[in-house]
Amino acid sequence: MLKLILRITHDQRGTSAVEYGLILALIFLAIAGAVSALADESTEQWDGLNTKVTDASKNNFKE
């Protein structure tokens, strides 16, 4: 049993695949965070534009 545990802990096969997977996960999280921040900013700008257009149309179409 001890030989099996030692063999598993010293086995280096597959480590680079795990490392690449972790790097890809970190890159994905960074991209997801950036897209989320960009979406929030874009939503704020579109809401502001909508308010301005609505206010302008109300002022121009008074009876």
PDB file of C-alpha atoms in Angstrom:
ATOM      1  CA  MET A   1       0.000   0.000   0.000  1.00  0.00           C
ATOM      2  CA  LEU A   2       2.838   2.382   0.855  1.00  0.00           C
ATOM      3  CA  LYS A   3       4.477   1.705  -2.515  1.00  0.00           C
ATOM      4  CA  LEU A   4       1.241   2.625  -4.294  1.00  0.00           C
ATOM      5  CA  ILE A   5       0.919   5.914  -2.406  1.00  0.00           C
ATOM      6  CA  LEU A   6       4.557   6.813  -3.092  1.00  0.00           C
ATOM      7  CA  ARG A   7       4.187   5.940  -6.754  1.00  0.00           C
ATOM      8  CA  ILE A   8       1.050   8.099  -7.108  1.00  0.00           C
ATOM      9  CA  THR A   9       2.593  11.097  -5.329  1.00  0.00           C
ATOM     10  CA  HIS A  10       5.758  10.960  -7.461  1.00  0.00           C
ATOM     11  CA  ASP A  11       3.981  10.445 -10.777  1.00  0.00           C
ATOM     12  CA  GLN A  12       4.501  13.517 -12.984  1.00  0.00           C
ATOM     13  CA  ARG A  13       2.341  12.441 -15.921  1.00  0.00           C
ATOM     14  CA  GLY A  14      -0.577  14.733 -16.651  1.00  0.00           C
ATOM     15  CA  THR A  15       0.688  17.642 -14.582  1.00  0.00           C
ATOM     16  CA  SER A  16       1.044  19.978 -17.535  1.00  0.00           C
ATOM     17  CA  ALA A  17      -2.555  19.284 -18.575  1.00  0.00           C
ATOM     18  CA  VAL A  18      -3.709  20.252 -15.088  1.00  0.00           C
ATOM     19  CA  GLU A  19      -1.569  23.388 -15.165  1.00  0.00           C
ATOM     20  CA  TYR A  20      -2.959  24.393 -18.559  1.00  0.00           C
ATOM     21  CA  GLY A  21      -6.465  23.802 -17.249  1.00  0.00           C
ATOM     22  CA  LEU A  22      -5.841  26.102 -14.281  1.00  0.00           C
ATOM     23  CA  ILE A  23      -4.367  28.796 -16.524  1.00  0.00           C
ATOM     24  CA  LEU A  24      -7.377  28.585 -18.850  1.00  0.00           C
ATOM     25  CA  ALA A  25      -9.740  28.822 -15.875  1.00  0.00           C
ATOM     26  CA  LEU A  26      -7.985  31.986 -14.653  1.00  0.00           C
ATOM     27  CA  ILE A  27      -8.095  33.520 -18.135  1.00  0.00           C
ATOM     28  CA  PHE A  28     -11.797  32.698 -18.388  1.00  0.00           C
ATOM     29  CA  LEU A  29     -12.504  34.323 -15.012  1.00  0.00           C
ATOM     30  CA  ALA A  30     -10.622  37.470 -16.043  1.00  0.00           C
ATOM     31  CA  ILE A  31     -12.550  37.695 -19.316  1.00  0.00           C
ATOM     32  CA  ALA A  32     -15.876  37.083 -17.550  1.00  0.00           C
ATOM     33  CA  GLY A  33     -15.114  39.858 -15.060  1.00  0.00           C
ATOM     34  CA  ALA A  34     -14.178  42.289 -17.816  1.00  0.00           C
ATOM     35  CA  VAL A  35     -17.302  41.498 -19.837  1.00  0.00           C
ATOM     36  CA  SER A  36     -19.473  41.930 -16.748  1.00  0.00           C
ATOM     37  CA  ALA A  37     -17.958  45.342 -16.008  1.00  0.00           C
ATOM     38  CA  LEU A  38     -18.360  46.367 -19.641  1.00  0.00           C
ATOM     39  CA  ALA A  39     -22.000  45.257 -19.643  1.00  0.00           C
ATOM     40  CA  ASP A  40     -22.748  47.330 -16.547  1.00  0.00           C
ATOM     41  CA  GLU A  41     -21.150  50.424 -18.066  1.00  0.00           C
ATOM     42  CA  SER A  42     -22.934  49.896 -21.377  1.00  0.00           C
ATOM     43  CA  THR A  43     -26.292  49.498 -19.639  1.00  0.00           C
ATOM     44  CA  GLU A  44     -25.770  52.743 -17.729  1.00  0.00           C
ATOM     45  CA  GLN A  45     -24.936  54.618 -20.918  1.00  0.00           C
ATOM     46  CA  TRP A  46     -27.949  53.234 -22.811  1.00  0.00           C
ATOM     47  CA  ASP A  47     -30.237  54.089 -19.892  1.00  0.00           C
ATOM     48  CA  GLY A  48     -28.884  57.645 -19.860  1.00  0.00           C
ATOM     49  CA  LEU A  49     -29.403  57.974 -23.597  1.00  0.00           C
ATOM     50  CA  ASN A  50     -32.940  56.618 -23.281  1.00  0.00           C
ATOM     51  CA  THR A  51     -33.728  59.215 -20.609  1.00  0.00           C
ATOM     52  CA  LYS A  52     -32.357  62.045 -22.737  1.00  0.00           C
ATOM     53  CA  VAL A  53     -34.305  60.957 -25.831  1.00  0.00           C
ATOM     54  CA  THR A  54     -37.510  60.541 -23.814  1.00  0.00           C
ATOM     55  CA  ASP A  55     -37.114  63.973 -22.216  1.00  0.00           C
ATOM     56  CA  ALA A  56     -36.370  65.594 -25.571  1.00  0.00           C
ATOM     57  CA  SER A  57     -39.389  64.011 -27.225  1.00  0.00           C
ATOM     58  CA  LYS A  58     -41.683  65.091 -24.374  1.00  0.00           C
ATOM     59  CA  ASN A  59     -40.486  68.684 -24.701  1.00  0.00           C
ATOM     60  CA  ASN A  60     -40.927  68.744 -28.481  1.00  0.00           C
ATOM     61  CA  PHE A  61     -44.400  67.229 -28.571  1.00  0.00           C
ATOM     62  CA  LYS A  62     -46.176  69.339 -25.971  1.00  0.00           C
ATOM     63  CA  GLU A  63     -49.701  70.256 -26.925  1.00  0.00           C
TER      64      GLU A  63
END
